[in-house]
Amino acid sequence: MATKQYWLMKSEPDAYSIEDLERDGREPWDGIRNYQARNFLRDTMAEGDLALFYHSNTKPPGAVGVMEVVSGPEPDALAFDENSKYYDPKTEADGETVWVQRQMKFVRKFARKVSLSELKEDPELEGMLVAKKGQRLSIQPVEEAHFRRVCELGDD
DNA sequence: GCCAACGTTGGC
DNA sequence: GCCAACGTTGGC
């Protein structure tokens, strides 16, 4: 992969927040159970790519920091865990699962959250997927210019 | 807590 | 392979 790619990855802060990642330093990004998001996670992402950490289902939702992809695709451990809400009964006992995870490393927390309403209003961010109605994908590609602009707003 | 938008499942 | 029913996401 010649050039770095950029992503936006959603998490509900009650489940896992940027503060949790700052504390942990590194964390498997798991529990992805949507095929389109899985395909990005498994096939398109590359080590060294940067991602916006986005807090969803909170007031207000928005981008809160940056993290880096630091592993290749790995089998999602939660798919094997019968006690997990992400357990997949179709996952095989011999270690085969269709679900993958990536190790993500904390890079930085923004000085301030860039809210969804700001993402929608900023003319430089026009066309950003997360601002589109009905866009629920929890892992989305982000254009480099958009990524830079969100960082600029957050690092104020 | 509501509900629109979507994805998945399963009967036929 | 269609599509209605159901489940989930996530903004509001």
mmCIF file of C-alpha atoms (C1' of nucleotides) in Angstrom:
data_model
loop_
_atom_site.group_PDB
_atom_site.id
_atom_site.type_symbol
_atom_site.label_atom_id
_atom_site.label_comp_id
_atom_site.label_asym_id
_atom_site.label_seq_id
_atom_site.Cartn_x
_atom_site.Cartn_y
_atom_site.Cartn_z
ATOM 1 C CA MET A 1 0.000 0.000 0.000
ATOM 2 C CA ALA A 2 1.670 3.154 -1.198
ATOM 3 C CA THR A 3 -0.279 5.811 0.627
ATOM 4 C CA LYS A 4 -1.745 5.970 4.046
ATOM 5 C CA GLN A 5 -5.503 5.602 4.349
ATOM 6 C CA TYR A 6 -7.814 7.307 6.794
ATOM 7 C CA TRP A 7 -10.832 5.983 8.651
ATOM 8 C CA LEU A 8 -13.543 6.863 11.080
ATOM 9 C CA MET A 9 -14.416 4.275 13.697
ATOM 10 C CA LYS A 10 -17.405 4.551 15.997
ATOM 11 C CA SER A 11 -17.698 3.437 19.568
ATOM 12 C CA GLU A 12 -20.248 4.180 22.226
ATOM 13 C CA PRO A 13 -18.249 5.830 25.010
ATOM 14 C CA ASP A 14 -20.200 3.833 27.606
ATOM 15 C CA ALA A 15 -18.776 0.701 25.994
ATOM 16 C CA TYR A 16 -15.297 1.962 25.114
ATOM 17 C CA SER A 17 -14.148 5.581 25.033
ATOM 18 C CA ILE A 18 -11.100 7.544 23.907
ATOM 19 C CA GLU A 19 -10.219 7.894 27.599
ATOM 20 C CA ASP A 20 -10.195 4.098 27.883
ATOM 21 C CA LEU A 21 -7.886 3.875 24.873
ATOM 22 C CA GLU A 22 -5.624 6.580 26.272
ATOM 23 C CA ARG A 23 -5.335 4.562 29.481
ATOM 24 C CA ASP A 24 -4.856 1.204 27.728
ATOM 25 C CA GLY A 25 -2.565 2.497 24.980
ATOM 26 C CA ARG A 26 -3.644 -0.281 22.680
ATOM 27 C CA GLU A 27 -6.831 -2.286 22.281
ATOM 28 C CA PRO A 28 -8.332 -4.871 19.924
ATOM 29 C CA TRP A 29 -11.132 -3.277 17.868
ATOM 30 C CA ASP A 30 -13.583 -6.156 17.982
ATOM 31 C CA GLY A 31 -17.280 -6.964 17.897
ATOM 32 C CA ILE A 32 -17.773 -5.738 14.334
ATOM 33 C CA ARG A 33 -20.769 -7.686 13.003
ATOM 34 C CA ASN A 34 -21.558 -5.906 9.780
ATOM 35 C CA TYR A 35 -20.104 -7.338 6.583
ATOM 36 C CA GLN A 36 -19.285 -4.041 4.932
ATOM 37 C CA ALA A 37 -17.431 -2.825 8.015
ATOM 38 C CA ARG A 38 -15.783 -6.242 8.351
ATOM 39 C CA ASN A 39 -14.518 -6.030 4.776
ATOM 40 C CA PHE A 40 -12.881 -2.675 5.446
ATOM 41 C CA LEU A 41 -11.368 -4.058 8.644
ATOM 42 C CA ARG A 42 -10.129 -7.250 7.030
ATOM 43 C CA ASP A 43 -9.209 -6.280 3.475
ATOM 44 C CA THR A 44 -8.734 -2.568 2.979
ATOM 45 C CA MET A 45 -7.086 -1.320 6.143
ATOM 46 C CA ALA A 46 -3.333 -1.426 6.425
ATOM 47 C CA GLU A 47 -0.953 -1.116 9.350
ATOM 48 C CA GLY A 48 -0.017 2.520 9.814
ATOM 49 C CA ASP A 49 -3.410 3.848 8.700
ATOM 50 C CA LEU A 50 -4.890 6.507 10.964
ATOM 51 C CA ALA A 51 -8.464 6.609 12.220
ATOM 52 C CA LEU A 52 -10.687 9.194 13.843
ATOM 53 C CA PHE A 53 -12.148 7.888 17.090
ATOM 54 C CA TYR A 54 -15.848 8.792 17.016
ATOM 55 C CA HIS A 55 -18.149 8.713 20.034
ATOM 56 C CA SER A 56 -21.635 7.620 18.977
ATOM 57 C CA ASN A 57 -24.870 7.472 20.940
ATOM 58 C CA THR A 58 -23.817 10.274 23.223
ATOM 59 C CA LYS A 59 -24.585 13.975 23.616
ATOM 60 C CA PRO A 60 -23.301 15.278 21.348
ATOM 61 C CA PRO A 61 -21.831 12.580 19.108
ATOM 62 C CA GLY A 62 -18.533 13.550 17.500
ATOM 63 C CA ALA A 63 -14.864 12.909 16.713
ATOM 64 C CA VAL A 64 -12.706 12.885 19.845
ATOM 65 C CA GLY A 65 -9.221 11.795 18.804
ATOM 66 C CA VAL A 66 -6.890 9.811 16.598
ATOM 67 C CA MET A 67 -5.667 6.225 16.687
ATOM 68 C CA GLU A 68 -3.444 4.074 14.500
ATOM 69 C CA VAL A 69 -3.900 0.609 13.008
ATOM 70 C CA VAL A 70 -1.043 -1.480 14.439
ATOM 71 C CA SER A 71 -1.871 -5.042 13.385
ATOM 72 C CA GLY A 72 -3.098 -7.064 10.490
ATOM 73 C CA PRO A 73 -6.547 -8.677 10.621
ATOM 74 C CA GLU A 74 -6.904 -11.208 13.441
ATOM 75 C CA PRO A 75 -9.782 -13.575 14.288
ATOM 76 C CA ASP A 76 -12.248 -11.772 16.565
ATOM 77 C CA ALA A 77 -11.846 -13.446 19.951
ATOM 78 C CA LEU A 78 -15.353 -12.412 21.044
ATOM 79 C CA ALA A 79 -16.900 -14.610 18.347
ATOM 80 C CA PHE A 80 -15.707 -17.652 20.333
ATOM 81 C CA ASP A 81 -16.886 -16.396 23.716
ATOM 82 C CA GLU A 82 -20.314 -17.786 24.586
ATOM 83 C CA ASN A 83 -20.693 -15.175 27.305
ATOM 84 C CA SER A 84 -20.114 -12.270 24.941
ATOM 85 C CA LYS A 85 -22.910 -10.410 23.221
ATOM 86 C CA TYR A 86 -20.736 -10.755 20.124
ATOM 87 C CA TYR A 87 -20.609 -14.550 20.328
ATOM 88 C CA ASP A 88 -21.340 -16.066 16.931
ATOM 89 C CA PRO A 89 -22.820 -19.578 17.107
ATOM 90 C CA LYS A 90 -21.774 -20.162 13.500
ATOM 91 C CA THR A 91 -18.148 -19.759 14.469
ATOM 92 C CA GLU A 92 -16.393 -23.096 14.341
ATOM 93 C CA ALA A 93 -14.749 -24.766 17.300
ATOM 94 C CA ASP A 94 -11.575 -25.323 15.281
ATOM 95 C CA GLY A 95 -10.853 -21.622 15.302
ATOM 96 C CA GLU A 96 -12.565 -20.510 12.116
ATOM 97 C CA THR A 97 -14.637 -17.362 12.233
ATOM 98 C CA VAL A 98 -15.658 -14.903 9.561
ATOM 99 C CA TRP A 99 -15.182 -11.985 11.999
ATOM 100 C CA VAL A 100 -11.963 -10.073 12.437
ATOM 101 C CA GLN A 101 -10.423 -7.510 14.757
ATOM 102 C CA ARG A 102 -7.487 -5.102 14.500
ATOM 103 C CA GLN A 103 -5.170 -3.815 17.180
ATOM 104 C CA MET A 104 -5.540 -0.050 17.528
ATOM 105 C CA LYS A 105 -3.031 2.242 19.212
ATOM 106 C CA PHE A 106 -3.821 5.529 20.938
ATOM 107 C CA VAL A 107 -2.292 8.504 19.118
ATOM 108 C CA ARG A 108 -3.920 11.542 20.703
ATOM 109 C CA LYS A 109 -7.072 12.952 22.138
ATOM 110 C CA PHE A 110 -8.333 16.172 20.576
ATOM 111 C CA ALA A 111 -8.283 19.340 22.678
ATOM 112 C CA ARG A 112 -12.022 19.383 22.081
ATOM 113 C CA LYS A 113 -14.669 17.154 20.564
ATOM 114 C CA VAL A 114 -15.647 17.955 16.978
ATOM 115 C CA SER A 115 -19.388 17.392 17.133
ATOM 116 C CA LEU A 116 -21.482 15.821 14.419
ATOM 117 C CA SER A 117 -23.287 19.117 13.864
ATOM 118 C CA GLU A 118 -19.917 20.774 13.166
ATOM 119 C CA LEU A 119 -18.992 17.991 10.780
ATOM 120 C CA LYS A 120 -22.244 18.603 8.946
ATOM 121 C CA GLU A 121 -21.878 22.375 8.836
ATOM 122 C CA ASP A 122 -18.220 22.787 7.848
ATOM 123 C CA PRO A 123 -18.058 23.469 4.093
ATOM 124 C CA GLU A 124 -14.626 21.818 3.875
ATOM 125 C CA LEU A 125 -16.131 18.571 5.120
ATOM 126 C CA GLU A 126 -18.876 18.341 2.552
ATOM 127 C CA GLY A 127 -19.521 14.772 1.483
ATOM 128 C CA MET A 128 -18.142 13.146 4.612
ATOM 129 C CA LEU A 129 -19.942 9.849 5.077
ATOM 130 C CA VAL A 130 -20.616 10.221 8.781
ATOM 131 C CA ALA A 131 -22.603 13.403 8.116
ATOM 132 C CA LYS A 132 -24.918 11.688 5.662
ATOM 133 C CA LYS A 133 -28.378 10.732 6.739
ATOM 134 C CA GLY A 134 -28.881 7.078 7.466
ATOM 135 C CA GLN A 135 -25.164 6.296 7.464
ATOM 136 C CA ARG A 136 -24.771 3.733 10.214
ATOM 137 C CA LEU A 137 -21.577 2.037 9.196
ATOM 138 C CA SER A 138 -19.305 1.773 12.235
ATOM 139 C CA ILE A 139 -16.104 1.791 10.162
ATOM 140 C CA GLN A 140 -15.935 4.264 7.291
ATOM 141 C CA PRO A 141 -13.219 5.471 4.931
ATOM 142 C CA VAL A 142 -12.373 9.165 5.272
ATOM 143 C CA GLU A 143 -10.698 11.329 2.632
ATOM 144 C CA GLU A 144 -7.281 12.650 3.631
ATOM 145 C CA ALA A 145 -8.381 16.296 3.309
ATOM 146 C CA HIS A 146 -11.387 15.603 5.538
ATOM 147 C CA PHE A 147 -9.216 13.816 8.072
ATOM 148 C CA ARG A 148 -6.825 16.765 8.230
ATOM 149 C CA ARG A 149 -9.647 19.235 8.571
ATOM 150 C CA VAL A 150 -11.241 17.344 11.474
ATOM 151 C CA CYS A 151 -7.833 17.271 13.218
ATOM 152 C CA GLU A 152 -7.467 21.000 12.635
ATOM 153 C CA LEU A 153 -10.844 21.650 14.253
ATOM 154 C CA GLY A 154 -10.174 19.292 17.158
ATOM 155 C CA ASP A 155 -6.654 20.496 17.900
ATOM 156 C CA ASP A 156 -7.727 24.120 18.339
ATOM 157 C "C1'" DG B 1 -37.359 6.664 24.921
ATOM 158 C "C1'" DC B 2 -38.696 7.215 20.123
ATOM 159 C "C1'" DC B 3 -38.253 6.062 15.612
ATOM 160 C "C1'" DA B 4 -36.134 6.282 10.798
ATOM 161 C "C1'" DA B 5 -32.973 3.871 8.201
ATOM 162 C "C1'" DC B 6 -30.985 -0.263 7.141
ATOM 163 C "C1'" DG B 7 -29.347 -5.070 7.492
ATOM 164 C "C1'" DT B 8 -30.563 -9.832 8.224
ATOM 165 C "C1'" DT B 9 -33.550 -13.772 8.469
ATOM 166 C "C1'" DG B 10 -36.682 -17.072 7.033
ATOM 167 C "C1'" DG B 11 -41.139 -18.570 4.901
ATOM 168 C "C1'" DC B 12 -42.785 -19.350 0.609
ATOM 169 C "C1'" DG C 1 -35.131 -15.066 -5.206
ATOM 170 C "C1'" DC C 2 -38.767 -12.129 -3.208
ATOM 171 C "C1'" DC C 3 -40.212 -9.647 0.555
ATOM 172 C "C1'" DA C 4 -42.373 -9.144 5.208
ATOM 173 C "C1'" DA C 5 -40.992 -9.374 9.788
ATOM 174 C "C1'" DC C 6 -37.740 -8.499 12.920
ATOM 175 C "C1'" DG C 7 -33.457 -6.628 15.072
ATOM 176 C "C1'" DT C 8 -29.978 -3.029 15.450
ATOM 177 C "C1'" DT C 9 -27.877 1.465 15.006
ATOM 178 C "C1'" DG C 10 -27.621 5.848 16.380
ATOM 179 C "C1'" DG C 11 -29.407 10.729 16.061
ATOM 180 C "C1'" DC C 12 -32.653 13.370 18.291
#
